[in-house]
Short mmCIF file of N, CA and C and ligand atoms in Angstrom, two decimals:
data_model
loop_
_atom_site.label_atom_id
_atom_site.label_comp_id
_atom_site.label_asym_id
_atom_site.label_seq_id
_atom_site.Cartn_x
_atom_site.Cartn_y
_atom_site.Cartn_z
N MET A 1 9.90 18.35 5.31
CA MET A 1 8.96 18.48 6.55
C MET A 1 9.66 18.47 7.90
N SER A 2 8.94 19.56 8.76
CA SER A 2 9.70 19.63 10.27
C SER A 2 9.18 18.82 10.82
N ILE A 3 7.85 18.42 10.80
CA ILE A 3 7.39 17.53 11.68
C ILE A 3 7.91 16.18 11.28
N LYS A 4 7.85 15.04 12.54
CA LYS A 4 8.09 13.66 12.47
C LYS A 4 7.05 12.80 11.80
N CYS A 5 7.59 12.52 10.72
CA CYS A 5 6.64 11.43 9.80
C CYS A 5 7.18 10.21 9.52
N ILE A 6 6.81 9.09 10.07
CA ILE A 6 7.29 7.75 9.57
C ILE A 6 7.39 7.40 8.28
N PHE A 7 6.45 7.80 7.35
CA PHE A 7 6.75 7.47 6.03
C PHE A 7 7.43 8.32 5.16
N CYS A 8 7.64 9.84 5.57
CA CYS A 8 8.80 10.19 5.06
C CYS A 8 10.21 9.66 5.57
N ASP A 9 10.20 9.23 6.62
CA ASP A 9 11.46 8.67 6.99
C ASP A 9 11.70 7.15 6.07
N ILE A 10 10.63 6.74 5.78
CA ILE A 10 11.05 5.39 4.80
C ILE A 10 10.84 6.03 3.61
N VAL A 11 10.41 7.07 2.98
CA VAL A 11 10.82 7.66 1.86
C VAL A 11 12.38 7.91 1.63
N ARG A 12 13.02 8.51 2.73
CA ARG A 12 14.24 8.95 2.93
C ARG A 12 15.23 7.69 2.87
N GLY A 13 14.74 6.87 3.36
CA GLY A 13 15.40 5.51 3.84
C GLY A 13 15.96 5.79 5.35
N VAL A 14 15.64 6.59 6.02
CA VAL A 14 16.11 6.43 7.66
C VAL A 14 15.30 5.44 8.20
N GLU A 15 13.85 5.21 7.85
CA GLU A 15 13.45 3.99 8.59
C GLU A 15 13.13 2.90 7.55
N LYS A 16 13.25 1.68 8.26
CA LYS A 16 13.43 0.51 7.38
C LYS A 16 11.71 0.07 6.56
N ALA A 17 11.71 -0.03 5.91
CA ALA A 17 10.30 -0.77 5.44
C ALA A 17 10.64 -2.00 4.17
N TYR A 18 9.82 -2.92 4.18
CA TYR A 18 9.75 -3.74 2.98
C TYR A 18 9.13 -3.23 1.83
N THR A 19 10.02 -2.86 0.69
CA THR A 19 9.56 -2.32 -0.39
C THR A 19 9.24 -3.08 -1.55
N LEU A 20 7.98 -3.07 -2.15
CA LEU A 20 7.67 -4.01 -3.39
C LEU A 20 7.89 -2.97 -4.61
N TYR A 21 7.72 -1.62 -4.51
CA TYR A 21 7.60 -0.99 -5.76
C TYR A 21 8.03 0.51 -5.54
N ARG A 22 9.05 1.02 -6.44
CA ARG A 22 9.33 2.67 -6.34
C ARG A 22 9.43 2.94 -7.57
N SER A 23 8.51 3.85 -8.11
CA SER A 23 8.86 4.75 -9.27
C SER A 23 7.61 5.81 -9.46
N ASN A 24 8.12 6.62 -10.22
CA ASN A 24 7.03 7.96 -10.44
C ASN A 24 6.33 8.47 -9.42
N GLY A 25 7.09 8.70 -8.25
CA GLY A 25 6.97 9.50 -7.12
C GLY A 25 5.80 8.58 -6.16
N ILE A 26 5.95 7.26 -6.49
CA ILE A 26 5.04 6.33 -5.81
C ILE A 26 5.88 5.10 -5.27
N LEU A 27 5.57 4.90 -3.90
CA LEU A 27 6.29 3.63 -2.93
C LEU A 27 5.28 2.72 -2.54
N VAL A 28 5.48 1.75 -2.95
CA VAL A 28 4.58 0.55 -2.34
C VAL A 28 5.39 -0.30 -1.44
N ILE A 29 4.97 -0.31 -0.06
CA ILE A 29 5.44 -1.33 0.87
C ILE A 29 4.76 -2.13 1.65
N LEU A 30 5.23 -3.09 2.45
CA LEU A 30 4.16 -4.14 2.99
C LEU A 30 3.97 -3.29 4.44
N ASP A 31 2.52 -3.65 4.57
CA ASP A 31 2.31 -2.94 5.99
C ASP A 31 2.88 -3.93 7.33
N LYS A 32 3.29 -3.16 8.00
CA LYS A 32 4.11 -3.55 9.23
C LYS A 32 3.36 -4.39 9.99
N TYR A 33 2.00 -4.09 10.04
CA TYR A 33 0.94 -4.80 10.97
C TYR A 33 -0.16 -5.37 9.73
N PRO A 34 0.03 -6.35 8.85
CA PRO A 34 -0.86 -6.79 8.03
C PRO A 34 -1.96 -7.60 8.58
N VAL A 35 -3.21 -7.36 8.09
CA VAL A 35 -4.48 -7.95 8.27
C VAL A 35 -4.67 -9.19 7.52
N SER A 36 -3.98 -9.11 6.45
CA SER A 36 -4.00 -10.62 5.47
C SER A 36 -2.56 -10.63 4.83
N LYS A 37 -2.35 -11.68 4.28
CA LYS A 37 -0.78 -12.07 3.59
C LYS A 37 -0.89 -11.19 2.47
N GLY A 38 0.00 -10.17 2.12
CA GLY A 38 -0.02 -9.36 1.01
C GLY A 38 -0.67 -7.74 1.30
N HIS A 39 -1.05 -7.64 2.53
CA HIS A 39 -1.48 -6.36 2.81
C HIS A 39 -0.45 -5.42 2.63
N LEU A 40 -0.73 -4.37 1.73
CA LEU A 40 0.25 -3.27 0.97
C LEU A 40 -0.35 -2.09 1.55
N LEU A 41 0.66 -1.19 1.37
CA LEU A 41 0.54 0.21 1.47
C LEU A 41 0.69 1.05 0.25
N VAL A 42 0.27 1.92 -0.30
CA VAL A 42 0.52 2.54 -1.69
C VAL A 42 0.53 4.07 -0.97
N LEU A 43 2.26 4.71 -1.06
CA LEU A 43 1.95 6.26 -0.74
C LEU A 43 2.70 6.85 -1.70
N SER A 44 2.50 8.37 -1.60
CA SER A 44 3.16 9.34 -2.46
C SER A 44 4.44 9.58 -1.68
N GLU A 45 5.67 9.75 -2.35
CA GLU A 45 6.64 10.23 -1.99
C GLU A 45 6.78 11.56 -1.43
N ASP A 46 6.08 12.46 -1.76
CA ASP A 46 5.74 13.78 -1.01
C ASP A 46 4.84 13.70 -0.20
N HIS A 47 4.87 14.52 0.56
CA HIS A 47 4.03 14.50 2.03
C HIS A 47 2.92 15.31 1.86
N TYR A 48 1.80 14.69 1.70
CA TYR A 48 0.43 15.23 2.10
C TYR A 48 -0.44 14.48 3.01
N GLU A 49 -1.10 15.25 4.10
CA GLU A 49 -1.57 14.93 5.37
C GLU A 49 -2.70 13.55 4.87
N SER A 50 -3.39 13.86 3.91
CA SER A 50 -4.36 12.53 3.70
C SER A 50 -4.77 13.02 2.10
N VAL A 51 -5.81 12.17 1.64
CA VAL A 51 -6.50 12.17 0.56
C VAL A 51 -6.95 13.59 0.12
N HIS A 52 -7.58 14.19 1.21
CA HIS A 52 -8.00 15.55 1.13
C HIS A 52 -7.06 16.77 0.62
N GLU A 53 -5.95 16.33 0.73
CA GLU A 53 -4.78 17.43 0.64
C GLU A 53 -4.06 17.29 -0.57
N ALA A 54 -3.85 15.97 -0.89
CA ALA A 54 -3.04 15.68 -2.28
C ALA A 54 -3.62 16.12 -3.40
N PRO A 55 -2.83 16.59 -4.25
CA PRO A 55 -3.24 17.16 -5.74
C PRO A 55 -3.62 16.13 -6.45
N PRO A 56 -4.43 16.62 -7.48
CA PRO A 56 -5.14 15.45 -8.42
C PRO A 56 -4.09 14.47 -9.06
N GLU A 57 -3.17 14.88 -9.46
CA GLU A 57 -2.14 13.95 -10.15
C GLU A 57 -1.62 13.23 -8.99
N VAL A 58 -1.29 13.39 -7.98
CA VAL A 58 -0.83 12.55 -6.92
C VAL A 58 -1.83 11.42 -6.39
N THR A 59 -3.08 12.32 -6.24
CA THR A 59 -4.18 11.53 -6.02
C THR A 59 -4.35 10.03 -6.91
N ALA A 60 -4.45 10.40 -8.43
CA ALA A 60 -4.71 9.61 -9.21
C ALA A 60 -3.60 8.32 -9.62
N LYS A 61 -2.29 9.05 -9.51
CA LYS A 61 -1.20 7.85 -9.20
C LYS A 61 -1.42 6.77 -8.12
N VAL A 62 -1.41 7.23 -6.83
CA VAL A 62 -1.81 6.41 -5.60
C VAL A 62 -2.92 5.34 -6.06
N TRP A 63 -4.16 6.17 -6.17
CA TRP A 63 -5.30 5.28 -6.68
C TRP A 63 -5.26 4.32 -7.82
N LEU A 64 -4.38 4.60 -8.69
CA LEU A 64 -3.97 4.00 -10.05
C LEU A 64 -3.45 2.55 -9.72
N THR A 65 -2.42 3.07 -8.89
CA THR A 65 -1.30 2.29 -8.51
C THR A 65 -2.30 0.88 -7.62
N ALA A 66 -2.90 1.44 -6.72
CA ALA A 66 -3.80 0.61 -5.82
C ALA A 66 -4.43 -0.38 -6.62
N SER A 67 -5.02 -0.02 -7.85
CA SER A 67 -6.21 -0.37 -8.67
C SER A 67 -5.16 -1.55 -9.63
N ALA A 68 -4.06 -1.15 -10.03
CA ALA A 68 -3.29 -2.14 -10.46
C ALA A 68 -3.20 -3.32 -9.44
N LEU A 69 -2.69 -2.86 -8.21
CA LEU A 69 -2.23 -4.00 -7.32
C LEU A 69 -3.43 -4.80 -7.21
N ALA A 70 -4.68 -4.27 -7.08
CA ALA A 70 -5.94 -5.10 -6.91
C ALA A 70 -5.81 -5.85 -8.21
N ARG A 71 -5.76 -5.60 -8.99
CA ARG A 71 -5.67 -6.67 -10.40
C ARG A 71 -4.93 -7.71 -10.49
N ILE A 72 -3.71 -7.41 -9.89
CA ILE A 72 -2.71 -8.68 -9.60
C ILE A 72 -3.21 -9.31 -8.75
N PHE A 73 -3.60 -9.04 -7.84
CA PHE A 73 -4.19 -9.86 -6.66
C PHE A 73 -5.43 -10.61 -7.26
N ARG A 74 -6.42 -10.30 -7.68
CA ARG A 74 -7.69 -10.80 -8.29
C ARG A 74 -7.27 -11.85 -9.48
N VAL A 75 -6.61 -11.35 -10.48
CA VAL A 75 -6.59 -11.89 -11.55
C VAL A 75 -5.03 -12.66 -11.59
N ASN A 76 -4.04 -12.21 -11.22
CA ASN A 76 -2.95 -13.10 -11.40
C ASN A 76 -2.48 -13.79 -10.31
N LEU A 77 -2.91 -13.56 -8.98
CA LEU A 77 -2.86 -14.43 -7.88
C LEU A 77 -3.94 -14.90 -7.43
N LYS A 78 -4.99 -14.96 -8.03
CA LYS A 78 -6.41 -15.50 -7.78
C LYS A 78 -6.82 -15.25 -6.36
N ALA A 79 -6.77 -14.01 -5.83
CA ALA A 79 -7.25 -13.95 -4.54
C ALA A 79 -8.84 -13.86 -4.82
N PRO A 80 -9.67 -14.38 -3.93
CA PRO A 80 -10.99 -14.26 -4.17
C PRO A 80 -11.79 -12.83 -3.74
N GLY A 81 -11.01 -12.23 -3.15
CA GLY A 81 -11.33 -10.67 -2.57
C GLY A 81 -10.32 -9.83 -2.59
N VAL A 82 -10.58 -8.37 -2.52
CA VAL A 82 -9.62 -7.53 -2.40
C VAL A 82 -10.29 -6.23 -1.58
N ASN A 83 -9.82 -5.69 -0.81
CA ASN A 83 -10.34 -4.20 -0.42
C ASN A 83 -9.39 -3.00 -0.41
N ILE A 84 -9.57 -2.09 -1.28
CA ILE A 84 -8.79 -0.94 -1.19
C ILE A 84 -9.18 0.31 -0.38
N ILE A 85 -8.65 0.99 0.82
CA ILE A 85 -9.40 1.77 1.44
C ILE A 85 -8.09 3.00 1.89
N THR A 86 -8.74 4.24 2.00
CA THR A 86 -7.79 5.14 2.77
C THR A 86 -8.76 5.74 3.83
N ASN A 87 -8.05 6.03 4.97
CA ASN A 87 -8.63 6.99 5.77
C ASN A 87 -8.20 8.45 5.94
N SER A 88 -8.95 9.10 6.17
CA SER A 88 -8.88 10.74 6.16
C SER A 88 -9.37 11.08 7.36
N GLY A 89 -8.52 11.52 8.06
CA GLY A 89 -9.03 12.20 9.79
C GLY A 89 -9.06 10.98 10.71
N ALA A 90 -8.69 11.73 11.99
CA ALA A 90 -8.72 10.71 12.94
C ALA A 90 -10.23 9.83 13.22
N THR A 91 -11.36 10.81 12.98
CA THR A 91 -12.66 10.20 13.05
C THR A 91 -12.77 9.12 12.37
N ALA A 92 -12.30 8.87 11.04
CA ALA A 92 -12.07 7.88 10.00
C ALA A 92 -10.92 6.73 10.49
N GLY A 93 -10.52 6.95 11.63
CA GLY A 93 -9.30 5.95 11.88
C GLY A 93 -7.99 6.25 11.28
N GLN A 94 -7.78 7.48 10.95
CA GLN A 94 -6.33 7.81 10.19
C GLN A 94 -5.46 7.85 11.22
N GLU A 95 -4.21 7.13 11.25
CA GLU A 95 -3.36 7.31 12.36
C GLU A 95 -1.89 7.53 11.86
N ILE A 96 -1.52 7.63 10.60
CA ILE A 96 -0.29 8.24 10.06
C ILE A 96 -0.86 9.07 8.93
N TYR A 97 -0.47 10.44 9.16
CA TYR A 97 -0.84 11.36 8.72
C TYR A 97 0.10 12.01 7.52
N HIS A 98 -0.12 11.01 6.74
CA HIS A 98 0.84 10.95 5.20
C HIS A 98 -0.04 10.13 4.43
N PHE A 99 -0.61 10.78 3.13
CA PHE A 99 -1.51 9.85 2.53
C PHE A 99 -1.06 8.67 2.08
N HIS A 100 -1.98 7.67 2.41
CA HIS A 100 -1.56 6.56 2.14
C HIS A 100 -2.92 5.59 1.92
N VAL A 101 -2.88 4.56 0.64
CA VAL A 101 -3.98 3.91 0.58
C VAL A 101 -3.68 2.38 0.75
N HIS A 102 -4.55 1.71 1.70
CA HIS A 102 -4.20 0.24 2.00
C HIS A 102 -4.73 -0.80 0.47
N VAL A 103 -4.15 -1.62 0.21
CA VAL A 103 -4.60 -2.86 -0.67
C VAL A 103 -4.44 -4.01 0.12
N ILE A 104 -5.46 -4.63 0.22
CA ILE A 104 -5.65 -5.81 1.34
C ILE A 104 -6.25 -6.88 0.68
N PRO A 105 -5.64 -7.84 0.17
CA PRO A 105 -6.17 -9.01 -0.35
C PRO A 105 -6.87 -9.86 0.51
N ARG A 106 -7.83 -10.43 0.04
CA ARG A 106 -8.77 -11.32 0.97
C ARG A 106 -8.67 -12.47 0.48
N TRP A 107 -8.24 -13.93 1.19
CA TRP A 107 -8.12 -15.21 0.96
C TRP A 107 -9.24 -15.74 1.44
N GLU A 108 -9.63 -15.27 2.75
CA GLU A 108 -10.95 -15.87 3.18
C GLU A 108 -11.93 -14.78 3.39
N PRO A 109 -13.01 -15.38 3.59
CA PRO A 109 -14.42 -14.46 3.96
C PRO A 109 -14.27 -13.57 5.11
N LEU A 110 -14.60 -12.05 4.65
CA LEU A 110 -14.33 -11.06 5.75
C LEU A 110 -15.27 -10.96 6.74
N ARG A 111 -14.80 -11.02 7.74
CA ARG A 111 -15.75 -10.93 8.95
C ARG A 111 -15.55 -9.60 9.72
N ARG A 112 -14.42 -9.30 10.17
CA ARG A 112 -14.30 -7.90 10.73
C ARG A 112 -13.08 -7.34 10.17
N PHE A 113 -13.16 -5.98 9.48
CA PHE A 113 -12.18 -5.52 8.77
C PHE A 113 -10.67 -5.52 9.04
N TRP A 114 -10.42 -4.96 10.20
CA TRP A 114 -9.09 -5.23 10.68
C TRP A 114 -8.37 -6.30 11.65
N SER A 115 -9.38 -7.28 11.59
CA SER A 115 -9.14 -8.54 12.66
C SER A 115 -7.66 -9.12 11.86
N ASN A 116 -7.29 -10.13 12.63
CA ASN A 116 -6.10 -10.83 12.29
C ASN A 116 -4.76 -10.06 12.17
N ARG A 117 -4.83 -8.52 12.78
CA ARG A 117 -3.62 -7.89 12.51
C ARG A 117 -2.49 -8.40 13.15
N HIS A 118 -1.33 -8.47 12.41
CA HIS A 118 -0.30 -9.21 13.35
C HIS A 118 1.15 -8.44 12.71
N THR A 119 2.33 -8.57 13.51
CA THR A 119 3.58 -8.19 13.15
C THR A 119 4.37 -8.60 12.14
N LEU A 120 4.49 -8.01 11.10
CA LEU A 120 4.93 -8.53 9.82
C LEU A 120 6.24 -9.48 10.07
N THR A 121 6.51 -10.52 9.74
CA THR A 121 7.84 -11.24 9.54
C THR A 121 8.83 -11.13 8.31
N GLU A 122 9.97 -11.25 8.75
CA GLU A 122 10.79 -11.20 7.58
C GLU A 122 10.36 -12.23 6.52
N GLU A 123 10.19 -13.58 7.03
CA GLU A 123 9.82 -14.64 6.25
C GLU A 123 8.42 -14.24 5.35
N GLU A 124 7.31 -13.64 5.96
CA GLU A 124 6.29 -13.39 5.35
C GLU A 124 6.53 -12.38 4.29
N ALA A 125 7.40 -11.33 4.59
CA ALA A 125 7.55 -10.30 3.96
C ALA A 125 8.36 -10.79 2.39
N ARG A 126 9.20 -11.54 2.49
CA ARG A 126 10.03 -12.10 1.70
C ARG A 126 8.94 -12.87 0.63
N GLU A 127 8.23 -13.71 1.25
CA GLU A 127 7.27 -14.44 0.66
C GLU A 127 6.35 -13.59 -0.18
N VAL A 128 5.90 -12.50 0.32
CA VAL A 128 4.74 -11.59 -0.38
C VAL A 128 5.57 -10.81 -1.61
N ILE A 129 7.08 -10.51 -1.30
CA ILE A 129 7.54 -9.72 -2.31
C ILE A 129 7.81 -10.69 -3.68
N ASP A 130 8.44 -11.77 -2.96
CA ASP A 130 8.63 -12.91 -4.19
C ASP A 130 7.52 -13.36 -5.11
N THR A 131 6.09 -13.13 -4.46
CA THR A 131 5.06 -13.52 -5.38
C THR A 131 4.67 -12.62 -6.04
N ILE A 132 4.72 -11.38 -5.51
CA ILE A 132 3.98 -10.11 -6.50
C ILE A 132 5.06 -9.47 -7.30
N LYS A 133 6.26 -9.41 -7.15
CA LYS A 133 7.33 -8.50 -7.63
C LYS A 133 7.21 -8.41 -9.36
N ASP A 134 7.03 -9.95 -9.60
CA ASP A 134 7.12 -10.07 -11.29
C ASP A 134 5.95 -9.54 -11.87
N HIS A 135 5.15 -8.95 -10.96
CA HIS A 135 3.85 -8.52 -11.68
C HIS A 135 3.59 -6.97 -11.83
N THR A 136 4.14 -6.41 -10.93
CA THR A 136 4.35 -4.97 -10.76
C THR A 136 4.85 -4.07 -12.23
N ILE A 137 5.00 -4.91 -13.29
CA ILE A 137 5.23 -3.93 -14.51
C ILE A 137 3.64 -3.57 -14.60
N LEU A 138 2.62 -4.08 -14.41
CA LEU A 138 1.28 -3.81 -14.36
C LEU A 138 1.08 -2.17 -13.94
N ILE A 139 1.70 -1.90 -13.05
CA ILE A 139 1.54 -0.48 -12.41
C ILE A 139 2.10 0.40 -13.34
N ASP A 140 3.22 0.30 -13.84
CA ASP A 140 3.76 1.01 -15.00
C ASP A 140 2.85 1.12 -16.00
N GLU A 141 2.28 0.08 -16.36
CA GLU A 141 1.20 0.15 -17.50
C GLU A 141 0.04 1.06 -17.28
N TYR A 142 -0.60 0.84 -16.39
CA TYR A 142 -1.65 1.63 -15.92
C TYR A 142 -1.02 2.92 -15.81
N LEU A 143 -0.10 3.32 -15.42
CA LEU A 143 0.06 5.16 -15.17
C LEU A 143 0.38 5.61 -16.72
N GLN A 144 1.29 4.70 -17.44
CA GLN A 144 1.59 5.17 -18.70
C GLN A 144 0.40 5.36 -19.43
N ALA A 145 -1.14 4.44 -19.29
CA ALA A 145 -2.01 4.30 -20.11
C ALA A 145 -2.78 5.80 -19.79
N LEU A 146 -2.51 6.52 -18.68
CA LEU A 146 -3.06 7.50 -18.35
C LEU A 146 -1.98 8.72 -18.43
N GLY A 147 -0.67 8.74 -19.04
CA GLY A 147 0.18 9.33 -19.07
C GLY A 147 0.37 10.03 -17.97
N LEU A 148 0.47 9.37 -17.02
CA LEU A 148 1.03 9.99 -15.47
C LEU A 148 2.45 9.67 -15.27
ZN1 ZN B 1 5.27 12.28 5.56
#
């Protein structure tokens, strides 16, 4: 891509991000400005503007990965709730034009969707990765189950 894209830079390793999982053309990173502890972003390594532009197989892999992460939060880590969301277009609040899906565990009752947004610290990032990393095998199991 000739355009400047922060997520493409992360994929290439030019820009730093805390990475939880990388395989099958999928990257899972910690949101730099999480709204809850464990707020993750699932993105495709290839650049597509948003969900409306990504081909079906890429869309399936990203959403299946997000779904596996939701299960990890709800079942393995006992989060009482989780949101999975993508924004397509500025009207919907999209800010980074590289297809990505937010996975947001909710540890407390939701009041306003994007409230409590704060800057991710090294300490918080390490804690999140240490808590989740041993469970990411479920992502591979989900993708394999559909032959992706
Ligand atoms: Zn990109």
